[in-house]
Short mmCIF file of C-alpha atoms in Angstrom, two decimals:
data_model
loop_
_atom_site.label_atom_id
_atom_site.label_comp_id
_atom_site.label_asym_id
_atom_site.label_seq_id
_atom_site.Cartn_x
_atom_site.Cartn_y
_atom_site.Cartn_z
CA UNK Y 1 -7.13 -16.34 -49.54
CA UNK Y 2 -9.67 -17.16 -51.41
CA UNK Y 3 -9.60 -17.72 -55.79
CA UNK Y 4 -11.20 -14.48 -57.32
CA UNK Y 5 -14.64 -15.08 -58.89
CA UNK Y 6 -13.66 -13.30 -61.99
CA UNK Y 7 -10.44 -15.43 -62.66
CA UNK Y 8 -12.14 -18.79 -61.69
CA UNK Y 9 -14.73 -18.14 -64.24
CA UNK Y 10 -12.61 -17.03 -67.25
CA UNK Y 11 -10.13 -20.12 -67.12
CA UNK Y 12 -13.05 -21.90 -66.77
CA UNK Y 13 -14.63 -20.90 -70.19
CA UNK Y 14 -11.68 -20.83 -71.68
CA UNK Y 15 -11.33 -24.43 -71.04
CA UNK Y 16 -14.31 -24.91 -71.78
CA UNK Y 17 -14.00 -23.59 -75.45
CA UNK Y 18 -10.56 -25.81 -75.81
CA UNK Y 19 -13.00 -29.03 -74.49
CA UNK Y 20 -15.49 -28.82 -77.37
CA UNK Y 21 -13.85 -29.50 -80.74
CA UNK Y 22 -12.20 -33.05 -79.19
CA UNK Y 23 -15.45 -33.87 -77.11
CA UNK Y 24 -17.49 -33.85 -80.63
CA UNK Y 25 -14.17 -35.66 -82.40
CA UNK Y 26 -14.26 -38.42 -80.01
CA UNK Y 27 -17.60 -39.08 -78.88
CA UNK Y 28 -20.09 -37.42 -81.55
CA UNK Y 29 -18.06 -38.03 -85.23
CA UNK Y 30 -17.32 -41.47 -85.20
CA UNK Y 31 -21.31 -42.04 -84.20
CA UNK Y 32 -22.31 -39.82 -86.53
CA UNK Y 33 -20.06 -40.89 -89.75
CA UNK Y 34 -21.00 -44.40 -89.09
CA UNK Y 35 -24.84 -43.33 -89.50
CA UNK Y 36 -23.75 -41.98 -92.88
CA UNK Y 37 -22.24 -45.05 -93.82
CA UNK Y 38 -18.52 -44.02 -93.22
CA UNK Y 39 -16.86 -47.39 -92.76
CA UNK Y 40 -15.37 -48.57 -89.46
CA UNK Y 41 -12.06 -49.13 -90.69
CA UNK Y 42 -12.00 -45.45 -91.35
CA UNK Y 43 -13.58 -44.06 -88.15
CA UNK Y 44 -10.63 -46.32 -86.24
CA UNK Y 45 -8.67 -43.35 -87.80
CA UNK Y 46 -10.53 -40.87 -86.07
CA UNK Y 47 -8.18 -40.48 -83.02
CA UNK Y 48 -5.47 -39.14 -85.62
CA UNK Y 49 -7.19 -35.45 -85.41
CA UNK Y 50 -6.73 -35.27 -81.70
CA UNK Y 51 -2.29 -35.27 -82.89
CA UNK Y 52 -1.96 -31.80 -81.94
CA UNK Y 53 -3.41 -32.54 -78.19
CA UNK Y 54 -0.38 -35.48 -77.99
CA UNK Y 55 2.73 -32.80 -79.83
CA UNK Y 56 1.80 -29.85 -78.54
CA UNK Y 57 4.96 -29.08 -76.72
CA UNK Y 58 6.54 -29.01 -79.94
CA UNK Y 59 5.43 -24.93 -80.71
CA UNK Y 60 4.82 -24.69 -77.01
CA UNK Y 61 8.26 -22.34 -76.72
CA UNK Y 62 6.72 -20.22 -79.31
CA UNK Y 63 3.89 -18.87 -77.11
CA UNK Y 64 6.71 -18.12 -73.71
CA UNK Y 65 8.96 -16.12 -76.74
CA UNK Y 66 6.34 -13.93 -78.63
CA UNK Y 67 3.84 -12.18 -77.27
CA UNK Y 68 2.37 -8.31 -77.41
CA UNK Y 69 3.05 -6.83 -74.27
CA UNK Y 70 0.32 -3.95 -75.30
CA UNK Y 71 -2.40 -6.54 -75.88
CA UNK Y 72 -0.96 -8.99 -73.13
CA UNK Y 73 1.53 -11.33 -73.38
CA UNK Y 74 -1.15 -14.72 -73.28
CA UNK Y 75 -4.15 -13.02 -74.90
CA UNK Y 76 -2.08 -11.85 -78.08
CA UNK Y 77 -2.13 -15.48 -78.84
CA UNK Y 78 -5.57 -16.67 -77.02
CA UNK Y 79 -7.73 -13.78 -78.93
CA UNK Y 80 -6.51 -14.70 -82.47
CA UNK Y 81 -6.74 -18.58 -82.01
CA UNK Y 82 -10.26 -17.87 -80.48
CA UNK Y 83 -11.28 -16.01 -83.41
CA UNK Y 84 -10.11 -18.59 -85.74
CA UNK Y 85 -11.74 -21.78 -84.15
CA UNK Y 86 -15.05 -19.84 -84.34
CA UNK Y 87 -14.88 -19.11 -88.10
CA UNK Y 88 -13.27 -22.60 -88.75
CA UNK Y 89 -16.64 -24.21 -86.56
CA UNK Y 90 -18.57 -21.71 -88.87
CA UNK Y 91 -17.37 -23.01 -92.45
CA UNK Y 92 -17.74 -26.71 -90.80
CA UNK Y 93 -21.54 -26.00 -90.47
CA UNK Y 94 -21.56 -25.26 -94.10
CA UNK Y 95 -19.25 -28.71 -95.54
CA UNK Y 96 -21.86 -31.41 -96.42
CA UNK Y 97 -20.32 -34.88 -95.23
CA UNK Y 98 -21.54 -36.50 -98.45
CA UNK Y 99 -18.59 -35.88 -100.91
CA UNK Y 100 -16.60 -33.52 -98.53
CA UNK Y 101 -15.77 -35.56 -95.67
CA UNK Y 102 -11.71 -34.75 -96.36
CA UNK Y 103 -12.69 -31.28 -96.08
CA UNK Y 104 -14.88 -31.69 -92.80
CA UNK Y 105 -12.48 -34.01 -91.20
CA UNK Y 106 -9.22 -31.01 -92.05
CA UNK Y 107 -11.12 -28.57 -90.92
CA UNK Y 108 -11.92 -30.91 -87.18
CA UNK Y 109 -8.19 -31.42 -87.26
CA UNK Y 110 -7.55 -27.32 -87.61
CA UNK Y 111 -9.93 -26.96 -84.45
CA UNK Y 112 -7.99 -29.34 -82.34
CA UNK Y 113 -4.74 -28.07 -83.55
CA UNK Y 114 -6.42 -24.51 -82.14
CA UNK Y 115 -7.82 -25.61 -79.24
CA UNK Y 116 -4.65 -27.09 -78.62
CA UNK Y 117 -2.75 -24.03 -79.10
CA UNK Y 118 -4.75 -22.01 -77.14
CA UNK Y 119 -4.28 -24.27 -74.40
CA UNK Y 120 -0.80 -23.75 -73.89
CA UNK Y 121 -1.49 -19.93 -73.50
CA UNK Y 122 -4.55 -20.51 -70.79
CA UNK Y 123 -2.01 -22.89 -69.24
CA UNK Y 124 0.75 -19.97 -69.54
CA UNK Y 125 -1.59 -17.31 -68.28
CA UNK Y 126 -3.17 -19.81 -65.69
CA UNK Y 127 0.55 -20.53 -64.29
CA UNK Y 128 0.97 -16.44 -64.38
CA UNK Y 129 -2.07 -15.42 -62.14
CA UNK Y 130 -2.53 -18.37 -60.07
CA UNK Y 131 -1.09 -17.92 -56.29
CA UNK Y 132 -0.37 -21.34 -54.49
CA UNK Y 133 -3.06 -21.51 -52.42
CA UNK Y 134 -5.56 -20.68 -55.23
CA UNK Y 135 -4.12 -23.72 -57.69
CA UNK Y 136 -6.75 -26.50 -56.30
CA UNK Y 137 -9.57 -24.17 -57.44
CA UNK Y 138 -8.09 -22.76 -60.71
CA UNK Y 139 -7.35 -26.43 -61.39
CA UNK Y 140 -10.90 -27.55 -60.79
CA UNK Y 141 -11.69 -24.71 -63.43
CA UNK Y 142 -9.28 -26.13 -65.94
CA UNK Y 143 -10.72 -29.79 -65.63
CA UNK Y 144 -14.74 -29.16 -65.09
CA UNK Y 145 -14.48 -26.47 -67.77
CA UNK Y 146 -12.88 -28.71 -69.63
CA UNK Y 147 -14.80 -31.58 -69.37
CA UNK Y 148 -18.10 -29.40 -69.72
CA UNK Y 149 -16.44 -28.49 -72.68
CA UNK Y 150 -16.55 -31.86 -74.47
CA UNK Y 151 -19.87 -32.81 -72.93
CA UNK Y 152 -21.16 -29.66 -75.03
CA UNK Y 153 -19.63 -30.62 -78.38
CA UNK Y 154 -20.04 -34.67 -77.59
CA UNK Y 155 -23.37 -34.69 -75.87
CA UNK Y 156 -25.95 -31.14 -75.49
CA UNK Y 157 -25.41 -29.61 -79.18
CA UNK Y 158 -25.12 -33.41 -79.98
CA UNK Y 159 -28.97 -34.17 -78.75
CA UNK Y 160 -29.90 -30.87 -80.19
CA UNK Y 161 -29.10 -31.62 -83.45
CA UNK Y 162 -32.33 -33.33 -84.32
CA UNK Y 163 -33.95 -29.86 -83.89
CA UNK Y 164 -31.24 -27.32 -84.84
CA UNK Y 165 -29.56 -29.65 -87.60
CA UNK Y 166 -25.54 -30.46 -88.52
CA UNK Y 167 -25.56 -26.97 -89.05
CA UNK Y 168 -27.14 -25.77 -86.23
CA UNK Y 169 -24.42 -27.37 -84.43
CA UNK Y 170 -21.46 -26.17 -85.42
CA UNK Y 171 -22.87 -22.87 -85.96
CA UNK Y 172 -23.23 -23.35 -82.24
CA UNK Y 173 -19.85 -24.32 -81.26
CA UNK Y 174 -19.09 -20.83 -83.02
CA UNK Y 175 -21.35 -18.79 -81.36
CA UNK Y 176 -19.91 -19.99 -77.80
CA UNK Y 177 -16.61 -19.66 -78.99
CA UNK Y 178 -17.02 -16.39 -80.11
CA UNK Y 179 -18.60 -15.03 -76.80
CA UNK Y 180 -15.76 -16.55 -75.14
CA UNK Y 181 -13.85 -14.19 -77.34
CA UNK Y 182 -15.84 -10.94 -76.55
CA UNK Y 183 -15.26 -12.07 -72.71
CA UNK Y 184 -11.65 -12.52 -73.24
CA UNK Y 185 -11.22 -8.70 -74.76
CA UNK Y 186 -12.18 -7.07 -71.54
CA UNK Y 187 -10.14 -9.30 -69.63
CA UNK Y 188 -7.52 -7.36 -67.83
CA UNK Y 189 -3.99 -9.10 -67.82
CA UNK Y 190 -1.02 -7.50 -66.23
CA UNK Y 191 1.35 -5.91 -67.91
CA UNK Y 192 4.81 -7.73 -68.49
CA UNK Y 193 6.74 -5.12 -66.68
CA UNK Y 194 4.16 -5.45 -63.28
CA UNK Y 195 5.15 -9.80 -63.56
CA UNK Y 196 8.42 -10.42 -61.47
CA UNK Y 197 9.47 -12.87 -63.38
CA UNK Y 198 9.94 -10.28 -66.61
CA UNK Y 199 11.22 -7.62 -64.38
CA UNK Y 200 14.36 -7.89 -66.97
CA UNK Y 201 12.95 -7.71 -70.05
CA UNK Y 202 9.36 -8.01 -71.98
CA UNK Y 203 10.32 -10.88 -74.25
CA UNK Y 204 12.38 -14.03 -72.92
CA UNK Y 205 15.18 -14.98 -75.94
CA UNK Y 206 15.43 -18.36 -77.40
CA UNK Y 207 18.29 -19.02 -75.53
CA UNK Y 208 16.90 -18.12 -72.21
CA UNK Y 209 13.96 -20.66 -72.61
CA UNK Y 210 15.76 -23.26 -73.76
CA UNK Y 211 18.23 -22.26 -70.75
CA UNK Y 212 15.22 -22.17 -68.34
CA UNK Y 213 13.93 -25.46 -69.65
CA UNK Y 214 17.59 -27.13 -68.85
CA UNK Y 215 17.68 -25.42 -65.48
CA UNK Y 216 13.89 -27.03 -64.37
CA UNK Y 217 14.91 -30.58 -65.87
CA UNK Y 218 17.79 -30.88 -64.04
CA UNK Y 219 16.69 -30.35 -60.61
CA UNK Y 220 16.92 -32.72 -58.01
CA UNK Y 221 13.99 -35.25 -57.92
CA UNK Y 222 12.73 -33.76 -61.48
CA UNK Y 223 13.30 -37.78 -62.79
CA UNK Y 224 10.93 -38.80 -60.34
CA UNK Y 225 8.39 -36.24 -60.82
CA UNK Y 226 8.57 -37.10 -64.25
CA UNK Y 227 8.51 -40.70 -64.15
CA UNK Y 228 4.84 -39.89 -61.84
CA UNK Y 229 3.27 -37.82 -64.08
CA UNK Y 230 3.76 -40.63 -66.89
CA UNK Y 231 2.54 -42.99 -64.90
CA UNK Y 232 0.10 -42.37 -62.52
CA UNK Y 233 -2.93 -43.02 -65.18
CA UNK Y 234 -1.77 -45.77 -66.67
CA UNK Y 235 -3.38 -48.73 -64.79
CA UNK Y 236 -6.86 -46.50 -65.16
CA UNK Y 237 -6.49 -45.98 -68.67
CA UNK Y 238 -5.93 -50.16 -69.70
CA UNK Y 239 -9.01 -50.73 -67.66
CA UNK Y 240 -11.44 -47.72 -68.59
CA UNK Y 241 -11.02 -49.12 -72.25
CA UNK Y 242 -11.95 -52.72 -71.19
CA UNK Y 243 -14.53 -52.13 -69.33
CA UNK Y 244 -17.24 -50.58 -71.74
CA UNK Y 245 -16.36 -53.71 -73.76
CA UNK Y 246 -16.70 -56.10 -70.33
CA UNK Y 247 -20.23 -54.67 -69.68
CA UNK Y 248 -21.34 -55.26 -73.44
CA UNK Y 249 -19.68 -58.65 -72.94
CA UNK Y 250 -21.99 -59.27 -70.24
CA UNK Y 251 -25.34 -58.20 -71.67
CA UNK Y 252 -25.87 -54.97 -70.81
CA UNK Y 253 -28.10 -52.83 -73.39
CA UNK Y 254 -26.02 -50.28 -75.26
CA UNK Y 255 -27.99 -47.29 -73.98
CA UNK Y 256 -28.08 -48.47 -70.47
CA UNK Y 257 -23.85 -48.39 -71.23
CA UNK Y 258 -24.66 -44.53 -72.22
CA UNK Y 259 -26.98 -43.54 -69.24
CA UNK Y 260 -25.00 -44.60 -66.95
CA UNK Y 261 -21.40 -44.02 -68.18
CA UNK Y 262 -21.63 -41.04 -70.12
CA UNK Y 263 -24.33 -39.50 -68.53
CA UNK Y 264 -24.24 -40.55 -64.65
CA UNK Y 265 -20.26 -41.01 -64.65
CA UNK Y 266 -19.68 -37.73 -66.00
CA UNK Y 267 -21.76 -35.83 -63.81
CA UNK Y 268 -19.74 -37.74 -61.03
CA UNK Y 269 -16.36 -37.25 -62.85
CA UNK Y 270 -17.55 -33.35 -62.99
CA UNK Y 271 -18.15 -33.90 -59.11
CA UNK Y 272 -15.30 -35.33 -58.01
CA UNK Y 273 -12.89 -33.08 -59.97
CA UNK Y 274 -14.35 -29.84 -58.06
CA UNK Y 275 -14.00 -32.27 -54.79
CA UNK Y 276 -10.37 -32.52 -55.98
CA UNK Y 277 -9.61 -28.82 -56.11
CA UNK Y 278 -11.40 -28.38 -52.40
CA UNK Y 279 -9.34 -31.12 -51.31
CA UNK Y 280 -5.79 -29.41 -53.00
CA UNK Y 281 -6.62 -26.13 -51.46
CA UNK Y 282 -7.02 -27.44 -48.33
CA UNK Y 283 -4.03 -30.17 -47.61
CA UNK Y 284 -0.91 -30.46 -49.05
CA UNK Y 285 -0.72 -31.69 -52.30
CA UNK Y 286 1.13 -34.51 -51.94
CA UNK Y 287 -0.82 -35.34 -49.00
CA UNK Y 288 -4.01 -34.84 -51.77
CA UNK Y 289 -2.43 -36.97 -53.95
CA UNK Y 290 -1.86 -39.97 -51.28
CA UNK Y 291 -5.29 -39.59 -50.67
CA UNK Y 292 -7.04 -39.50 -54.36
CA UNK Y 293 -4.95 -42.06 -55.51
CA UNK Y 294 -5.25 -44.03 -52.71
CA UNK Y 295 -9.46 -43.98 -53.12
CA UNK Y 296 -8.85 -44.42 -56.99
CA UNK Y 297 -7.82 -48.13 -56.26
CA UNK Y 298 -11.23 -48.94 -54.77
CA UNK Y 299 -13.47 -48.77 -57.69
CA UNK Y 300 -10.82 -50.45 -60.13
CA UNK Y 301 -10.64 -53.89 -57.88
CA UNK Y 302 -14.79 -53.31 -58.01
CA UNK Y 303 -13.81 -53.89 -61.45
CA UNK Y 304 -12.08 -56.93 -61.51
CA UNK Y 305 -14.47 -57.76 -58.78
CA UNK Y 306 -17.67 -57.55 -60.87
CA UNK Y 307 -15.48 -59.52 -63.91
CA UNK Y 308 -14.98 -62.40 -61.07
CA UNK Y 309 -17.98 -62.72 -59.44
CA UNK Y 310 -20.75 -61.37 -61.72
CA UNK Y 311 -22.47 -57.90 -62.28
CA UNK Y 312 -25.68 -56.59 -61.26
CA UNK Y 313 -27.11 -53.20 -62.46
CA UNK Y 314 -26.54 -51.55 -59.05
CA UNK Y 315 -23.15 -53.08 -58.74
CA UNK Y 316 -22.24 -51.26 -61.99
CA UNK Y 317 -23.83 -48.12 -60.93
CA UNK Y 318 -21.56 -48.05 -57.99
CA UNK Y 319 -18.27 -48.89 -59.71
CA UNK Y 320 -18.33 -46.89 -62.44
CA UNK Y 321 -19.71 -43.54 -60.28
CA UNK Y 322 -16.67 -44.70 -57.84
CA UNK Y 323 -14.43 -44.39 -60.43
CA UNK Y 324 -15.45 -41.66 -62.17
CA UNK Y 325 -15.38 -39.49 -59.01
CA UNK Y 326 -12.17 -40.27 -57.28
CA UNK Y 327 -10.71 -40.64 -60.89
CA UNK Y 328 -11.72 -37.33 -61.44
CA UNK Y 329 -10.72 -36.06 -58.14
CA UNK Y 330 -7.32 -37.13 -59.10
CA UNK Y 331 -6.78 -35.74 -62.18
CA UNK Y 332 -7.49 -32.32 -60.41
CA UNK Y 333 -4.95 -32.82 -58.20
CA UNK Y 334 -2.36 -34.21 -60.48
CA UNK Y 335 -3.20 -31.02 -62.31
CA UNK Y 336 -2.50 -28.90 -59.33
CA UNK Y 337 0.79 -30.85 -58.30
CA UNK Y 338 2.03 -30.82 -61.99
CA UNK Y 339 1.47 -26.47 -61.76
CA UNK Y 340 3.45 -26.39 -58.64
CA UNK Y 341 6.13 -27.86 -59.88
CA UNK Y 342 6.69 -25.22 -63.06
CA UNK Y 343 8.99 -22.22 -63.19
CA UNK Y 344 6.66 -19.71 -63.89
CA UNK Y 345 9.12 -17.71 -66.36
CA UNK Y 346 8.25 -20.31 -68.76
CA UNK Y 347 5.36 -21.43 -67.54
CA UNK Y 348 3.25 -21.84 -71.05
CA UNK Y 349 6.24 -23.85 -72.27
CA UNK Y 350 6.92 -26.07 -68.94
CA UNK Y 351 3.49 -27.10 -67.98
CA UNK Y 352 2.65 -28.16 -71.91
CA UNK Y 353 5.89 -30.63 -71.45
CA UNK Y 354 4.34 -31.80 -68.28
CA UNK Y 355 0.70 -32.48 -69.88
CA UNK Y 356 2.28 -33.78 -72.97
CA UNK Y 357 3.93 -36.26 -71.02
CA UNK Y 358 0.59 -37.05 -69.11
CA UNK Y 359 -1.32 -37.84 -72.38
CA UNK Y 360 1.42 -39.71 -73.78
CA UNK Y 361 2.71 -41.87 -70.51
CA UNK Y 362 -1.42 -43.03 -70.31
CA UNK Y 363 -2.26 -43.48 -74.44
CA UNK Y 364 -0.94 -47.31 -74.00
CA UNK Y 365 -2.78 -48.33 -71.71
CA UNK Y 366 -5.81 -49.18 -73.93
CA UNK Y 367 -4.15 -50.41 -77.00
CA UNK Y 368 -2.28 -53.05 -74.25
CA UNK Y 369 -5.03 -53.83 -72.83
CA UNK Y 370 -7.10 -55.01 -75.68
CA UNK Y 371 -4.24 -56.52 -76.68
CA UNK Y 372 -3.96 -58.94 -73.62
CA UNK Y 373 -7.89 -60.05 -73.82
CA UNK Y 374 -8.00 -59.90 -77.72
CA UNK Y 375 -4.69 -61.64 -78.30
CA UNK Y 376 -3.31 -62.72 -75.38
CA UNK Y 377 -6.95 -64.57 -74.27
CA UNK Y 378 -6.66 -62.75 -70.74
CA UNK Y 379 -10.01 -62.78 -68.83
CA UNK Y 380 -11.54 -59.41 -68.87
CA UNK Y 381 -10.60 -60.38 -64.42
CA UNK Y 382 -7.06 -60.87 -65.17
CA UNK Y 383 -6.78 -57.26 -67.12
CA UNK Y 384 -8.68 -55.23 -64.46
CA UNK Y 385 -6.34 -57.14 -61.65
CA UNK Y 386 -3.29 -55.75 -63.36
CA UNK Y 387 -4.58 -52.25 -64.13
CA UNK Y 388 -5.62 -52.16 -60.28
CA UNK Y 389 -2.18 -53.46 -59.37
CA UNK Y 390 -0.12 -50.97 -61.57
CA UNK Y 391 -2.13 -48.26 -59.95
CA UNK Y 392 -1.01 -49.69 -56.52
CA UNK Y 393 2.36 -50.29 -57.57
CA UNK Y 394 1.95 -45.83 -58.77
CA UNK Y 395 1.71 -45.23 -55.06
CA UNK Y 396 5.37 -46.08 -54.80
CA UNK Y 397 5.98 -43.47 -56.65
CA UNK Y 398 4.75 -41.12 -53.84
CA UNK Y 399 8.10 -42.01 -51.77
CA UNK Y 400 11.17 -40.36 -53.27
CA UNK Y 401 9.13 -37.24 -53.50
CA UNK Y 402 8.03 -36.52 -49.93
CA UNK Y 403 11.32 -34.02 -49.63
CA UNK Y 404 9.87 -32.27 -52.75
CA UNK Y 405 9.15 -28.64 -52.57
CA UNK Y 406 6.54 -26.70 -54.67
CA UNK Y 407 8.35 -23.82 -56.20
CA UNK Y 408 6.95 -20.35 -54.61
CA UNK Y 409 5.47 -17.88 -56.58
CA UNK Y 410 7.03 -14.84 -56.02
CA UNK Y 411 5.70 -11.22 -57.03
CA UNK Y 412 2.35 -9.72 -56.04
CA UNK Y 413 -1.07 -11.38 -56.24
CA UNK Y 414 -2.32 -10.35 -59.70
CA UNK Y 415 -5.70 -9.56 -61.19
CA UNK Y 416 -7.26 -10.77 -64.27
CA UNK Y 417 -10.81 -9.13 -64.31
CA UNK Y 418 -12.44 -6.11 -62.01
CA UNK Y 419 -13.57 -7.35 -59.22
CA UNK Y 420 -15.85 -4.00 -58.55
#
């Protein structure tokens, strides 16, 4: 059966609204403060806004307990926290950086911290509506959207600033977040009562999500699957932070870094994380994973390949578009796999635990990698050899959980939007 237009294009701009405020935190603000004479010692400080992103499974039982079953149990908190990251991009446009940065850098922090929020409601409401067959596709919403997201706030309104101003910019961010808003109000989600996992009652009790929560951790094989999801990124992530530095170790011009990894390998990441969904929709998913993670290998030993032999501008090309596909393609999966696995009764509270757990079990990887070439005197060879070997060694992983079975979704298909 095939994913409904209306709900692949909602989670998709609401993901999209979530990938702004940390696209312009990590790729925009530190270039921008630095222009303004912000001092690097300070901008290393930076990645301390994106907190609420790392804890966010913290309040994530808040969202699965209250809810208004008139409004709908995920847009009583997605419409408010909407509302609010609009008016807190609007007073941004109107801090000056000069003598306010504080100010501007609390009120970046509040957008993450409701972007972040809001996430764990789309992720609730995504987990609600989604049928198994349609989770490759709604997936591939939840990363391109994403992604689009932060290539807005990082990149578009980013260029555009030079004719629409600081102002202009965040006034922008506002204005999208606020149409994502008016979109959201006619959004139709189903009443508690029509949901068979609330066939009991409209609002699950402390106890019963914490219960819930025991019950899904302490199923067989649940060690495993969480001992994958921390994992599975880890050899990636060591090497994706070395390698910008290998390539300006090697000569290349910083804009030629720019062109063709944050323009060319995002339009491939973007492209290989809707190839992802096709590919979850269409095998099983842990036959999708074998498979993505399996191609993910292949650009990282290009890595330590161009660190051993020497680089060429073509060679570069092709690793890093390599990577950034199947890495995306991955991620999608991963994504897919990790929704499979949650019990949909807490679903908002579950799958935030899971992609906690993914940000947190991959956040190392850089800091040890520039570690071993910084301190350790590794070649920038030796590092990519090891990430590429740790994501071999991930593949391992894949073993103990080939008797693993995706929880069914039980309950009629459910509609988000008209379809007429």
């Amino acid at each position: 059966m095939k994913l409904s237009p209306s709900k692949l294009g909602l989670l998709g701009a609401l993901y999209f609204v979530q990938g702004m405020p940390f696209g312009f935190q990590a790729t925009a603000l530190p270039v921008y403060l630095r222009t303004q004479g912000v001092s690097v010692t300070a901008i290393g400080f930076l990645g301390l806004l994106s907190l609420p992103w790392m804890f966010k499974a913290l309040w994530a039982p808040l969202v699965d307990r209250y809810g208004s079953p008139r409004i709908g149990r995920r847009k009583s908190w997605i419409l408010p926290l909407q509302a609010a990251l609009a008016a807190t991009c609007a007073v941004a446009a109107f801090v000056p950086v000069e003598g306010a940065l504080p100010v501007l850098l609390g009120l970046i922090f509040l957008m993450n911290l409701l972007a972040a929020t809001q996430d764990i409601a789309v992720d609730g409401l995504a987990v609600d509506l989604l049928r198994p067959e349609e989770m490759g596709l709604g997936n591939t919403a939840q990363v391109v959207g994403y992604k689009l997201g932060m290539l807005t706030g990082g990149g578009l309104l980013v260029w555009a600033s030079q004719s629409i101003g600081w102002r202009g910019l965040f006034l922008s961010m506002a204005g999208l977040s606020l149409a994502v808003f008016l979109i959201t109000v006619f959004a139709r989600e189903p009443a508690p009562r029509e949901r068979a996992s609330e066939q009991t009652s409209e609002r699950t009790s402390w106890r019963e999500v914490l219960a819930r929560l025991r019950e899904a951790f302490l199923l067989p094989g649940t060690g495993w699957v969480l001992l994958f999801i921390a994992t599975y990124k880890f050899g990636e992530s060591l090497s994706d932070v070395l390698f910008k530095v290998f390539l300006v170790h090697v000569g290349i011009r910083p804009e030629q870094i720019g062109l063709w990894v944050g323009t060319w390998g995002m339009v491939a990441s973007l492209l290989g994380s809707t190839a992802g969904g096709l590919i979850a929709t269409r095998m099983p998913l842990l036959g999708a994973l074998w498979l993505t993670a399996g191609l993910r290998i292949l650009p990282l030993a290009g890595r330590w390949w161009l660190a051993q032999w020497g680089v060429s501008d073509a060679s570069i090309i092709g690793v890093t578009m390599a990577e950034e596909f199947f890495g995306g393609a991955l991620t999608t999966v991963m994504f897919a796999f990790m929704m499979s696995q949650v019990d949909p009764r807490i679903g908002a509270t579950h799958y935030t635990l899971f992609a906690s757990l993914e940000v947190l079990g991959k956040a190392p990887g850089g800091p040890i990698g520039g570690l071993l070439v910084g301190q350790a005197h590794w070649s920038y060879a030796q590092a990519f050899l090891l990430g590429t070997g740790l994501s071999v060694a991930f593949l391992f992983l894949l073993v103990p959980l080939r008797g693993l079975r995706t929880r069914p979704r039980s309950g009629p298909p459910q509609t988000l939007l008209s379809d007429g």
